[in-house]
Amino acid sequence: MQAQVSELSETSKQIIEETIMQAEDENEAEALYENFTEYLNHPLDINNATASELAQFPYFSAFQVQSLLDYRKVYGALFSIHELAFIHGFNTQMAEQLNPFLIVLPFDPNKKESFWQRFSKGKHQLVFRTKRTLEQRKGYEEVEEETEANKQYLGFPWSLYLRYRYTYRKNLQWGITATNGAGEPFFKHINPYGFDFYSAHIMVNDVSKNVRQLLIGDYQALFGQGLVVWSGAAARKSVNVLAAKKQERGFVPHTGSDENRFLRGIAVGFTFNKLAVSAFCSYKFIDASTDSSGFKTLQTSGIHNTEKTAADKHSLSEFVSGYNISFTWGKVKIGSSGLWHRYGAENYRDIRPYNRFELSKNHNFNTGIDFSALWKQCNFFGELGLSANGGKAGLVGLLLDLSYSFRFSTLYRYYAKDYQALYAKGFGENSKTANEEGWYIGLQWVPHRLLTINASSDIYSFPWFRYGINAPSNGWDYRLQIAWQTTPETLMSFSFQHNSKALSVEIEQSGIKQVINNETIGVKYNIRYELIPQLRMEDRIQLSFIKGSTAETGLLLYHDINYKLPFFSLSCSARLAVFDTESWSSRLYAYENDVLGAFSVPAYYAQGSRWYANLHWAPQKNLDIWLRLAQTRYTDKETISSGLASIVGNVQTDFTLQVRWRF
């Protein structure tokens, strides 16, 4: 395991970039990143993993899972990760790409673990991270008048992150996470006990013959295709064909810093031969704008660095309970999910045309049926959902693994404008699982073991108004990606994306808003190569072209260097980027290497340059230290950001320090 390469694959980085581009906030991408890095820290043992554990792995299709199970049944345990290349549905390139996420251990079906082993033979990990912007933001400036003081940040400019985790294989895990954002009070004001947010959990798998899982504390519930119960994040649309189908994961610990979208309480899973039953119950306080009449707006940022945001912290109680029952018969799985939801105050939000059909009560109920069936190389799947007001949602899809060189996926979804599901995360363009109809098609072709072609198409419509769009609208999204590994050390990729989405613009001097189609074209060329085994470089050119009420262009160029000094347990990475965009609309995103367990996908906009440098040093076997410095310099700005976050000047420098101790 020490030899594993602790770095996300290009596919993972691409999915995170796309999620950031479509997400409303970074919490969604952070939770997705946690899922990917979990397999880096705890690789999947493909010899001892159950069918359910293999199905949860984000890079396996249902056909590949079944093919791997059949291979193990006939030939026994695998001797190496590279043996995957000999299994139908896999190839050499795929085995190499999945190497960091997988591990091969001896198969021992008769080995029994004692209670004492689980609690004493595991691994402890303690991580501390702090970061800040070195330039002073307006919110930290000293003021004399009391009225102005109420508008300043309540804490210091350092953000703090502390996490402890104990793990014993996949059988036992517990941990505590504490976070404090920049500007949030620490050991004072609304946080007299230190950090702004605390999270804890304990998870036990294989408790007994019938008790499959027990989880107490903070967790996520991920069932079906996300139309009824999917409390965590999910990958948005992607050129990757597997993105069409969600990988049901059941209950997983909540280890991210999202302070609102998670469950807190108890979850338990039972197994009775072919029948699996899961039940959960949650009660916690969330952020909202409240008064004596009830609540008006839910706050999801998790930021409490001003008097106003501090007043909204944990002001509304939330009760959630639910279930999932599934029956597996051979290669067919049928499940049913239900979720009850209630707030501790009345909901009296403002009714506008765009939100007319959203939840206006303080309680809701959702129920649904999902299915998945594997027939030869075909995987059929889908889910139907119903909300308490009669709103309906449904999707049906198909994944085809016709050969090791060709994959195809298609998905149709219909989410009624009045479907109400607060803990749903269905496949689609809209941030809410409602008011959308669309058809997605994706394909992957590997004409040569060193050449991979991915393409996708998504055509969708919004039958009712959306925020800022006072009319029904539609759009489309076409993507193409070509990856060519010219040599074992060189990988080139080309990406093209063309999409159209409705945009509301004001007709000049009339005050009337008109809905138009805003078209965006994105082009990206990437090349990664090694000069020597310890030195890897990467270059990218990325362009965006916007055609809407006005025409805009954007350009991003960067050069990456990654260097490892194995004799000194030292590695470093750096990037130099230049960018030029005409406005925020033509902004560009690019994944950046960060300290382990964190990620950065900044928006490059306006004109300027950006660089960062990461340093990782392991002075001892169980001790790791990371340092990171990043700076953005604008050539067309005299002030960065706005409001209390504004910085006088054209330079922003961010510093990060992280220490990890394993014992």
XYZ file of C-alpha atoms in Angstrom:
663
model
C 0.000 0.000 0.000
C 2.925 2.340 0.592
C 3.769 1.979 -3.097
C 0.376 3.238 -4.231
C 0.407 6.516 -6.162
C -1.654 8.909 -4.033
C -3.023 10.994 -6.867
C -6.435 11.278 -8.445
C -6.849 9.958 -11.969
C -7.473 12.313 -14.877
C -11.086 11.096 -14.970
C -11.575 12.065 -11.303
C -10.060 15.526 -11.841
C -12.286 16.078 -14.872
C -15.449 15.102 -12.973
C -14.553 17.478 -10.110
C -13.900 20.322 -12.577
C -17.299 19.726 -14.200
C -19.039 19.529 -10.820
C -17.552 22.872 -9.747
C -18.747 24.435 -13.012
C -22.331 23.256 -12.425
C -22.581 23.262 -8.608
C -24.158 26.069 -6.620
C -21.393 25.908 -3.999
C -18.175 24.024 -3.314
C -19.701 21.729 -0.678
C -21.057 19.461 -3.402
C -17.676 19.113 -5.102
C -15.957 18.650 -1.732
C -18.185 15.692 -0.839
C -17.515 14.174 -4.251
C -13.782 14.674 -3.726
C -14.044 12.890 -0.366
C -15.542 9.877 -2.149
C -12.658 9.695 -4.625
C -9.892 10.219 -2.058
C -11.449 7.634 0.267
C -10.361 4.979 -2.216
C -6.885 6.513 -2.393
C -6.519 6.287 1.380
C -8.278 2.916 1.665
C -7.994 1.055 -1.665
C -10.673 -1.463 -2.576
C -9.548 -5.063 -2.002
C -10.837 -6.711 -5.173
C -10.205 -10.221 -3.834
C -12.236 -9.910 -0.632
C -14.764 -7.211 -1.594
C -18.391 -8.327 -1.712
C -20.656 -7.768 -4.705
C -22.176 -4.763 -2.922
C -18.758 -3.208 -2.204
C -17.666 -3.698 -5.815
C -20.905 -2.107 -7.071
C -20.199 1.017 -4.989
C -16.833 1.587 -6.666
C -17.348 4.632 -8.945
C -15.250 3.279 -11.842
C -16.933 -0.130 -12.240
C -20.016 -0.728 -14.349
C -22.543 -3.406 -13.341
C -21.252 -5.651 -16.122
C -17.652 -5.285 -14.937
C -18.679 -6.143 -11.361
C -20.432 -9.295 -12.518
C -17.541 -10.182 -14.825
C -15.057 -9.823 -11.939
C -17.234 -11.963 -9.649
C -17.504 -14.661 -12.323
C -13.732 -14.612 -12.807
C -13.089 -14.997 -9.067
C -15.568 -17.863 -8.932
C -13.855 -19.768 -11.746
C -10.170 -18.906 -11.290
C -9.989 -17.864 -7.640
C -8.207 -14.851 -6.176
C -6.267 -12.426 -8.363
C -2.490 -12.270 -7.984
C -2.051 -8.706 -9.283
C -4.030 -5.632 -10.288
C -2.759 -6.137 -13.832
C -4.652 -9.430 -13.977
C -7.763 -7.284 -14.504
C -6.630 -6.864 -18.113
C -7.492 -10.556 -18.739
C -11.078 -10.213 -17.461
C -13.856 -9.532 -19.956
C -14.859 -5.867 -19.770
C -11.409 -4.631 -18.697
C -8.191 -3.833 -20.562
C -4.555 -2.943 -19.853
C -5.112 0.812 -19.886
C -8.019 0.544 -17.441
C -5.991 -1.641 -15.071
C -3.216 0.967 -15.014
C -5.650 3.839 -14.418
C -7.378 2.034 -11.543
C -4.140 0.944 -9.873
C -4.102 3.742 -7.218
C -7.651 2.867 -6.091
C -7.326 -0.915 -5.840
C -5.321 -3.434 -3.837
C -4.908 -7.220 -3.965
C -4.761 -9.099 -0.651
C -4.837 -12.881 -0.071
C -8.331 -14.327 0.034
C -9.184 -15.978 3.354
C -12.917 -16.766 3.704
C -12.485 -18.570 7.026
C -10.635 -15.830 8.848
C -12.621 -14.510 11.801
C -11.909 -11.272 13.575
C -12.401 -10.913 17.287
C -14.011 -7.903 18.898
C -10.628 -6.934 20.379
C -8.902 -7.057 16.979
C -11.300 -4.553 15.479
C -10.687 -2.051 18.244
C -6.943 -2.550 18.706
C -5.405 -3.565 15.366
C -6.636 -0.662 13.243
C -4.955 2.527 12.072
C -5.188 5.974 13.647
C -4.841 9.152 11.631
C -4.721 12.746 12.866
C -4.803 15.644 10.383
C -4.493 19.350 11.115
C -4.801 21.991 8.397
C -4.817 25.781 8.445
C -4.972 28.299 5.622
C -5.462 32.011 5.090
C -5.247 34.819 2.574
C -2.143 36.862 3.403
C -3.535 40.173 2.132
C -5.997 41.869 4.466
C -9.661 41.756 3.551
C -11.956 44.634 4.400
C -13.840 42.592 7.004
C -10.735 42.390 9.240
C -10.004 46.111 9.303
C -10.420 47.884 12.627
C -13.335 50.319 12.861
C -14.312 52.814 15.535
C -18.078 53.162 15.199
C -20.200 50.406 16.742
C -22.532 50.259 13.739
C -19.579 49.531 11.480
C -18.176 46.967 13.915
C -21.357 44.903 13.527
C -20.550 44.583 9.846
C -17.055 43.216 10.358
C -15.864 39.628 10.577
C -16.166 38.074 14.021
C -12.934 36.062 14.030
C -9.363 35.925 12.750
C -8.399 35.293 9.088
C -7.113 31.721 9.605
C -9.344 28.776 8.725
C -8.812 25.645 10.867
C -9.460 21.982 10.127
C -8.861 19.092 12.538
C -9.756 15.465 11.908
C -9.119 12.231 13.782
C -10.031 8.863 12.266
C -9.642 5.245 13.303
C -10.129 2.496 10.714
C -9.891 -1.263 10.775
C -10.183 -2.467 7.189
C -13.786 -1.936 6.076
C -15.220 -3.343 9.307
C -14.861 -0.494 11.780
C -14.426 3.248 11.532
C -14.912 6.166 13.844
C -13.804 9.743 13.689
C -14.233 13.372 14.695
C -14.006 16.400 12.397
C -13.824 20.015 13.571
C -13.736 23.054 11.269
C -13.574 26.797 11.700
C -13.786 29.009 8.626
C -11.849 32.202 8.064
C -13.499 35.050 9.962
C -15.586 32.770 12.178
C -15.241 33.237 15.961
C -13.048 30.725 17.808
C -13.704 30.079 21.525
C -15.947 33.140 21.702
C -19.289 34.611 20.634
C -21.444 31.831 19.090
C -18.580 29.329 19.440
C -17.730 29.218 23.168
C -16.531 25.612 22.794
C -13.953 26.297 20.109
C -14.641 25.331 16.510
C -17.648 26.476 14.522
C -18.619 22.970 13.384
C -18.137 19.537 14.931
C -18.945 16.211 13.331
C -18.489 12.675 14.687
C -19.420 9.157 13.676
C -18.870 5.486 14.407
C -19.551 2.848 11.761
C -19.487 -0.921 12.277
C -19.928 -3.331 9.366
C -20.790 -7.024 9.654
C -22.067 -6.635 13.206
C -23.714 -10.062 13.142
C -25.162 -12.544 10.681
C -28.155 -10.351 9.881
C -26.988 -6.887 10.975
C -24.978 -5.704 8.003
C -24.157 -2.190 9.198
C -24.619 0.149 12.150
C -23.783 3.843 11.920
C -24.194 6.380 14.730
C -23.484 10.097 14.386
C -23.212 12.031 11.134
C -23.758 10.147 7.896
C -25.137 10.208 4.360
C -27.904 8.021 2.922
C -27.451 7.198 -0.781
C -30.081 4.914 -2.334
C -31.539 4.207 -5.750
C -30.893 6.769 -8.459
C -31.257 9.754 -6.147
C -34.907 10.683 -6.757
C -36.017 9.989 -3.166
C -33.040 9.499 -0.814
C -29.643 10.912 -1.754
C -28.425 13.230 0.995
C -24.826 13.503 -0.214
C -23.244 14.905 -3.338
C -23.355 13.233 -6.737
C -21.362 13.684 -9.912
C -23.167 15.904 -12.367
C -23.404 15.240 -16.069
C -20.133 14.094 -17.551
C -18.683 12.822 -20.794
C -17.914 9.653 -18.810
C -20.528 7.034 -19.786
C -20.739 5.670 -16.222
C -22.030 9.044 -14.977
C -25.494 8.114 -16.258
C -26.001 5.643 -13.421
C -25.481 6.442 -9.762
C -23.565 3.914 -7.684
C -25.828 3.213 -4.704
C -23.678 3.271 -1.552
C -26.223 2.931 1.258
C -24.969 4.559 4.466
C -21.561 6.228 4.536
C -20.007 8.466 7.224
C -20.194 12.215 6.709
C -16.590 13.406 6.902
C -16.745 16.675 4.935
C -17.241 20.233 6.121
C -20.778 20.726 4.753
C -22.714 21.868 7.811
C -26.261 21.419 6.514
C -26.774 18.686 3.928
C -26.151 15.557 5.992
C -27.992 13.354 8.482
C -27.302 13.119 12.214
C -28.609 10.234 14.257
C -28.628 6.475 13.711
C -28.714 4.247 10.645
C -28.859 0.461 10.528
C -28.827 -2.087 7.717
C -30.107 -5.677 7.892
C -29.652 -8.583 5.506
C -31.946 -11.608 5.342
C -30.737 -13.857 2.543
C -31.808 -11.974 -0.625
C -33.628 -9.213 1.253
C -31.853 -6.083 2.520
C -33.569 -3.606 4.856
C -32.122 -0.203 5.792
C -33.634 2.339 8.178
C -32.430 5.693 9.461
C -33.468 8.546 11.709
C -31.943 12.026 11.963
C -32.443 15.132 14.092
C -30.266 18.210 13.882
C -30.304 22.002 13.646
C -29.660 23.796 10.367
C -29.095 27.420 9.318
C -32.106 29.532 8.364
C -33.519 33.054 8.515
C -36.156 32.761 11.239
C -38.454 34.918 13.364
C -41.476 34.380 15.583
C -43.600 33.376 12.573
C -41.253 30.667 11.313
C -38.513 30.507 8.703
C -38.280 32.269 5.384
C -34.976 31.203 3.828
C -32.625 28.258 4.328
C -28.931 29.146 4.499
C -26.654 26.478 3.025
C -23.225 28.132 2.905
C -22.233 27.112 6.451
C -20.452 30.464 6.890
C -20.946 32.282 10.218
C -18.410 35.106 10.104
C -20.722 38.127 10.566
C -23.460 39.065 13.024
C -26.110 38.345 10.385
C -24.850 34.884 9.426
C -24.134 34.077 13.092
C -27.759 34.839 13.951
C -28.913 32.276 11.371
C -26.689 29.487 12.713
C -28.593 26.388 13.851
C -31.828 28.354 14.228
C -34.116 25.704 12.725
C -34.573 22.087 13.777
C -34.957 19.360 11.179
C -36.242 15.802 11.593
C -35.697 13.219 8.859
C -36.408 9.492 8.848
C -36.580 6.942 6.089
C -36.062 3.439 4.825
C -34.883 1.370 1.878
C -35.940 -2.197 1.179
C -34.333 -4.103 -1.677
C -34.653 -7.635 -3.018
C -31.890 -9.195 -5.112
C -32.649 -12.205 -7.264
C -29.678 -13.244 -9.342
C -28.813 -10.258 -11.510
C -32.039 -8.381 -10.796
C -32.453 -5.905 -7.940
C -35.692 -4.139 -6.985
C -35.865 -1.582 -4.190
C -38.262 0.780 -2.485
C -37.340 3.953 -0.570
C -39.238 6.375 1.618
C -38.347 9.581 3.438
C -40.237 11.686 5.997
C -39.108 15.254 6.553
C -40.233 17.950 9.011
C -38.940 21.375 10.040
C -39.378 22.729 13.561
C -41.077 25.947 12.392
C -43.594 27.084 9.801
C -42.465 27.757 6.243
C -43.595 31.189 5.071
C -41.232 31.851 2.171
C -42.052 34.458 -0.453
C -44.016 32.983 -3.352
C -42.618 34.064 -6.713
C -43.430 32.732 -10.202
C -40.225 30.693 -10.377
C -40.732 28.949 -6.992
C -44.513 28.637 -7.091
C -44.422 24.818 -7.010
C -41.682 24.389 -4.401
C -42.398 23.147 -0.867
C -44.444 25.695 1.087
C -45.164 23.517 4.132
C -42.876 22.525 6.977
C -43.192 18.799 6.268
C -42.980 16.430 3.308
C -42.984 12.744 2.385
C -41.368 10.984 -0.566
C -41.581 7.399 -1.708
C -40.289 5.567 -4.735
C -39.316 2.329 -6.464
C -35.969 1.648 -8.143
C -34.654 -1.261 -10.173
C -31.506 -2.569 -11.807
C -31.237 -5.628 -14.049
C -28.208 -7.109 -15.796
C -28.778 -9.202 -18.915
C -25.624 -10.270 -20.710
C -23.814 -6.958 -21.382
C -26.928 -4.823 -20.810
C -27.703 -3.066 -17.540
C -31.221 -1.615 -17.280
C -31.930 0.726 -14.375
C -34.367 3.375 -13.239
C -36.422 4.899 -10.451
C -39.857 6.412 -9.933
C -40.547 8.947 -7.165
C -43.669 10.503 -5.664
C -43.949 13.451 -3.259
C -46.729 14.153 -0.757
C -48.397 16.749 -3.016
C -48.704 14.241 -5.872
C -45.662 15.449 -7.814
C -43.886 12.752 -9.811
C -40.348 12.105 -10.981
C -38.850 9.286 -12.958
C -35.840 8.182 -14.930
C -34.903 5.100 -16.907
C -31.508 4.256 -18.347
C -29.394 1.668 -20.094
C -25.677 0.847 -19.921
C -24.126 -1.380 -22.592
C -20.694 -3.002 -22.369
C -20.654 -4.429 -25.889
C -16.956 -5.254 -25.687
C -13.839 -4.110 -23.886
C -13.563 -1.369 -26.514
C -17.125 0.002 -26.695
C -19.534 1.293 -24.054
C -22.850 3.033 -24.501
C -25.250 4.695 -22.062
C -28.565 6.450 -22.425
C -30.950 7.968 -19.889
C -34.343 9.654 -20.045
C -35.596 11.664 -17.076
C -38.805 13.504 -16.292
C -39.117 15.552 -13.111
C -42.480 17.309 -12.784
C -42.478 21.005 -11.910
C -44.329 20.221 -8.655
C -42.123 17.328 -7.511
C -40.831 18.195 -4.033
C -37.860 16.260 -2.629
C -35.382 18.122 -0.432
C -32.980 15.188 -0.080
C -32.979 14.170 -3.739
C -30.116 14.506 -6.214
C -31.267 13.085 -9.542
C -29.280 13.132 -12.766
C -29.833 16.368 -14.637
C -28.984 19.945 -15.467
C -31.062 21.626 -12.776
C -29.744 21.939 -9.233
C -33.098 20.679 -7.915
C -34.714 17.383 -8.889
C -37.779 19.097 -10.313
C -38.983 20.993 -13.390
C -36.867 19.146 -15.951
C -37.157 16.736 -18.837
C -34.217 15.451 -20.838
C -32.474 12.703 -22.760
C -28.792 11.892 -22.316
C -26.621 9.680 -24.554
C -22.981 8.804 -23.904
C -20.481 6.494 -25.552
C -16.902 5.351 -25.099
C -14.844 3.807 -27.883
C -11.363 2.360 -27.471
C -10.212 1.658 -31.062
C -6.688 1.020 -29.781
C -5.401 0.231 -26.306
C -3.678 3.657 -26.256
C -6.582 5.663 -27.710
C -9.890 6.416 -25.957
C -12.765 8.453 -27.403
C -15.674 9.660 -25.239
C -18.708 11.558 -26.481
C -22.024 12.597 -24.965
C -25.173 14.490 -25.840
C -27.855 15.865 -23.530
C -31.015 17.650 -24.709
C -33.273 19.014 -21.980
C -36.099 21.424 -21.215
C -37.517 23.253 -18.199
C -41.344 23.235 -18.455
C -41.740 26.005 -15.848
C -39.918 29.184 -14.850
C -36.512 29.070 -13.193
C -34.714 31.602 -11.004
C -34.017 34.620 -13.246
C -35.791 32.992 -16.234
C -39.471 34.001 -16.366
C -40.475 31.594 -19.127
C -40.211 27.891 -19.983
C -36.843 27.192 -21.581
C -34.673 24.484 -23.079
C -31.050 23.720 -23.833
C -28.535 21.176 -25.048
C -25.022 20.022 -24.228
C -22.594 18.181 -26.573
C -19.170 16.922 -25.473
C -16.231 15.134 -27.066
C -13.004 13.946 -25.449
C -10.083 12.146 -27.087
C -7.234 10.723 -24.976
C -4.121 9.314 -26.642
C -1.277 7.732 -24.705
C 1.495 8.113 -27.275
C 4.112 6.510 -24.992
C 3.969 4.990 -21.482
C 5.163 8.377 -20.162
C 3.080 10.689 -22.403
C -0.680 11.240 -22.386
C -2.458 13.772 -24.591
C -6.138 14.694 -24.428
C -8.422 16.965 -26.414
C -11.845 18.079 -25.170
C -14.631 19.947 -26.932
C -17.901 21.113 -25.398
C -20.759 23.043 -26.985
C -23.835 23.912 -24.953
C -26.799 26.244 -25.074
C -28.828 27.424 -22.112
C -31.510 30.067 -21.609
C -30.438 33.454 -20.295
C -32.589 36.418 -19.288
C -31.293 39.772 -20.541
C -32.727 43.252 -20.311
C -33.525 45.018 -23.551
C -31.596 48.280 -23.618
C -33.515 51.318 -22.286
C -36.828 49.414 -22.150
C -36.662 47.672 -18.773
C -38.130 44.546 -20.402
C -36.328 41.252 -19.919
C -36.066 38.835 -22.821
C -35.115 35.150 -22.698
C -32.390 34.254 -25.205
C -30.191 31.232 -25.814
C -26.670 31.662 -24.492
C -24.201 29.403 -26.339
C -20.824 28.394 -24.936
C -18.011 26.590 -26.729
C -15.140 25.180 -24.683
C -11.942 23.737 -26.156
C -9.143 22.158 -24.113
C -5.860 20.493 -25.024
C -3.779 18.752 -22.360
C -0.444 16.948 -22.503
C 1.320 15.188 -19.636
C 4.810 13.791 -20.036
C 7.891 12.623 -18.112
C 11.411 13.850 -18.800
C 12.894 11.498 -16.218
C 11.099 9.060 -13.856
C 11.082 11.616 -11.018
C 10.072 14.611 -13.156
C 6.607 14.918 -14.700
C 5.263 17.942 -16.553
C 1.880 18.984 -17.862
C 0.710 21.716 -20.240
C -2.771 22.935 -21.082
C -4.384 25.417 -23.425
C -8.044 26.103 -22.722
C -10.437 28.376 -24.636
C -14.033 29.478 -24.154
C -16.307 31.284 -26.619
C -19.586 32.806 -25.434
C -22.354 33.847 -27.799
C -25.391 35.450 -26.176
C -26.446 39.060 -25.778
C -22.754 39.812 -26.389
C -19.813 37.790 -27.711
C -16.974 36.961 -25.309
C -13.815 34.863 -25.288
C -11.610 33.366 -22.606
C -8.079 31.933 -22.643
C -6.086 29.907 -20.101
C -2.531 28.615 -20.464
C -0.599 26.755 -17.779
C 2.518 24.683 -17.220
C 2.825 22.165 -14.354
C 5.931 20.596 -12.821
C 5.877 17.592 -10.455
C 9.189 16.433 -8.993
C 9.927 13.676 -6.463
C 13.074 13.167 -4.412
C 12.601 9.641 -3.032
C 15.850 9.620 -1.031
C 14.784 12.677 0.957
C 11.066 11.736 1.174
C 10.367 15.043 -0.546
C 8.080 15.903 -3.458
C 6.929 19.178 -4.922
C 4.573 20.443 -7.601
C 4.129 23.884 -9.120
C 2.084 25.673 -11.756
C 2.365 28.906 -13.700
C -0.810 30.039 -15.469
C -1.848 33.059 -17.498
C -5.471 33.857 -18.299
C -7.511 36.426 -20.200
C -11.318 36.505 -20.130
C -13.667 39.377 -20.898
C -15.949 38.816 -17.879
C -17.160 36.288 -15.317
C -19.370 34.685 -17.998
C -16.337 33.442 -19.958
C -14.499 32.176 -16.850
C -12.479 28.952 -17.001
C -11.860 26.226 -14.415
C -8.814 24.023 -13.897
C -8.072 21.446 -11.205
C -5.066 22.269 -9.008
C -2.976 19.911 -6.894
C -3.349 20.742 -3.224
C -2.438 19.253 0.134
C -3.689 15.699 0.651
C -7.401 15.625 1.476
C -8.067 19.067 0.002
C -8.568 20.312 -3.524
C -8.650 23.580 -5.424
C -10.551 24.404 -8.626
C -10.380 28.208 -8.920
C -12.291 30.236 -11.480
C -9.878 31.996 -13.832
C -11.452 35.244 -15.011
C -10.440 38.810 -15.960
C -6.764 39.209 -16.972
C -3.701 38.148 -15.059
C -1.505 35.293 -13.955
C -1.542 32.690 -11.204
C 1.067 30.402 -9.706
C 1.166 27.897 -6.910
C 3.785 25.671 -5.288
C 3.195 22.590 -3.120
C 5.767 20.907 -0.931
C 5.323 17.496 0.720
C 7.910 16.238 3.210
C 7.800 12.982 5.163
C 10.560 13.309 7.805
C 9.361 10.069 9.419
C 7.430 7.076 8.193
C 4.202 8.111 9.921
C 4.581 11.890 9.746
C 3.735 14.060 6.717
C 3.989 17.846 6.318
C 2.512 19.854 3.436
C 3.088 23.510 2.573
C 1.258 25.372 -0.169
C 1.530 28.904 -1.488
C -0.669 30.248 -4.295
C -0.888 33.737 -5.731
C -3.144 35.401 -8.299
C -2.102 38.711 -9.842
C -4.578 40.705 -11.932
C -3.550 43.283 -14.510
C -6.990 44.888 -14.911
C -8.097 45.202 -11.266
C -7.369 47.563 -8.412
C -9.696 45.746 -6.004
C -10.301 42.011 -5.677
C -13.722 40.634 -4.697
C -16.385 42.807 -3.048
C -17.984 43.669 0.273
C -16.219 42.480 3.415
C -14.163 40.017 1.320
C -12.652 42.779 -0.818
C -8.874 43.284 -0.997
C -7.363 46.623 -1.942
C -4.828 45.911 -4.665
C -4.430 43.462 -7.526
C -2.715 40.558 -5.707
C -4.174 37.714 -3.627
C -1.859 35.223 -1.896
C -3.100 32.087 -0.122
C -1.059 29.999 2.319
C -1.810 26.442 3.516
C -0.112 24.243 6.122
C -1.101 20.652 6.833
C 0.318 18.001 9.169
C -0.699 14.335 9.242
C 0.310 11.804 11.883
C -0.491 8.111 11.479
C -0.065 5.652 14.333
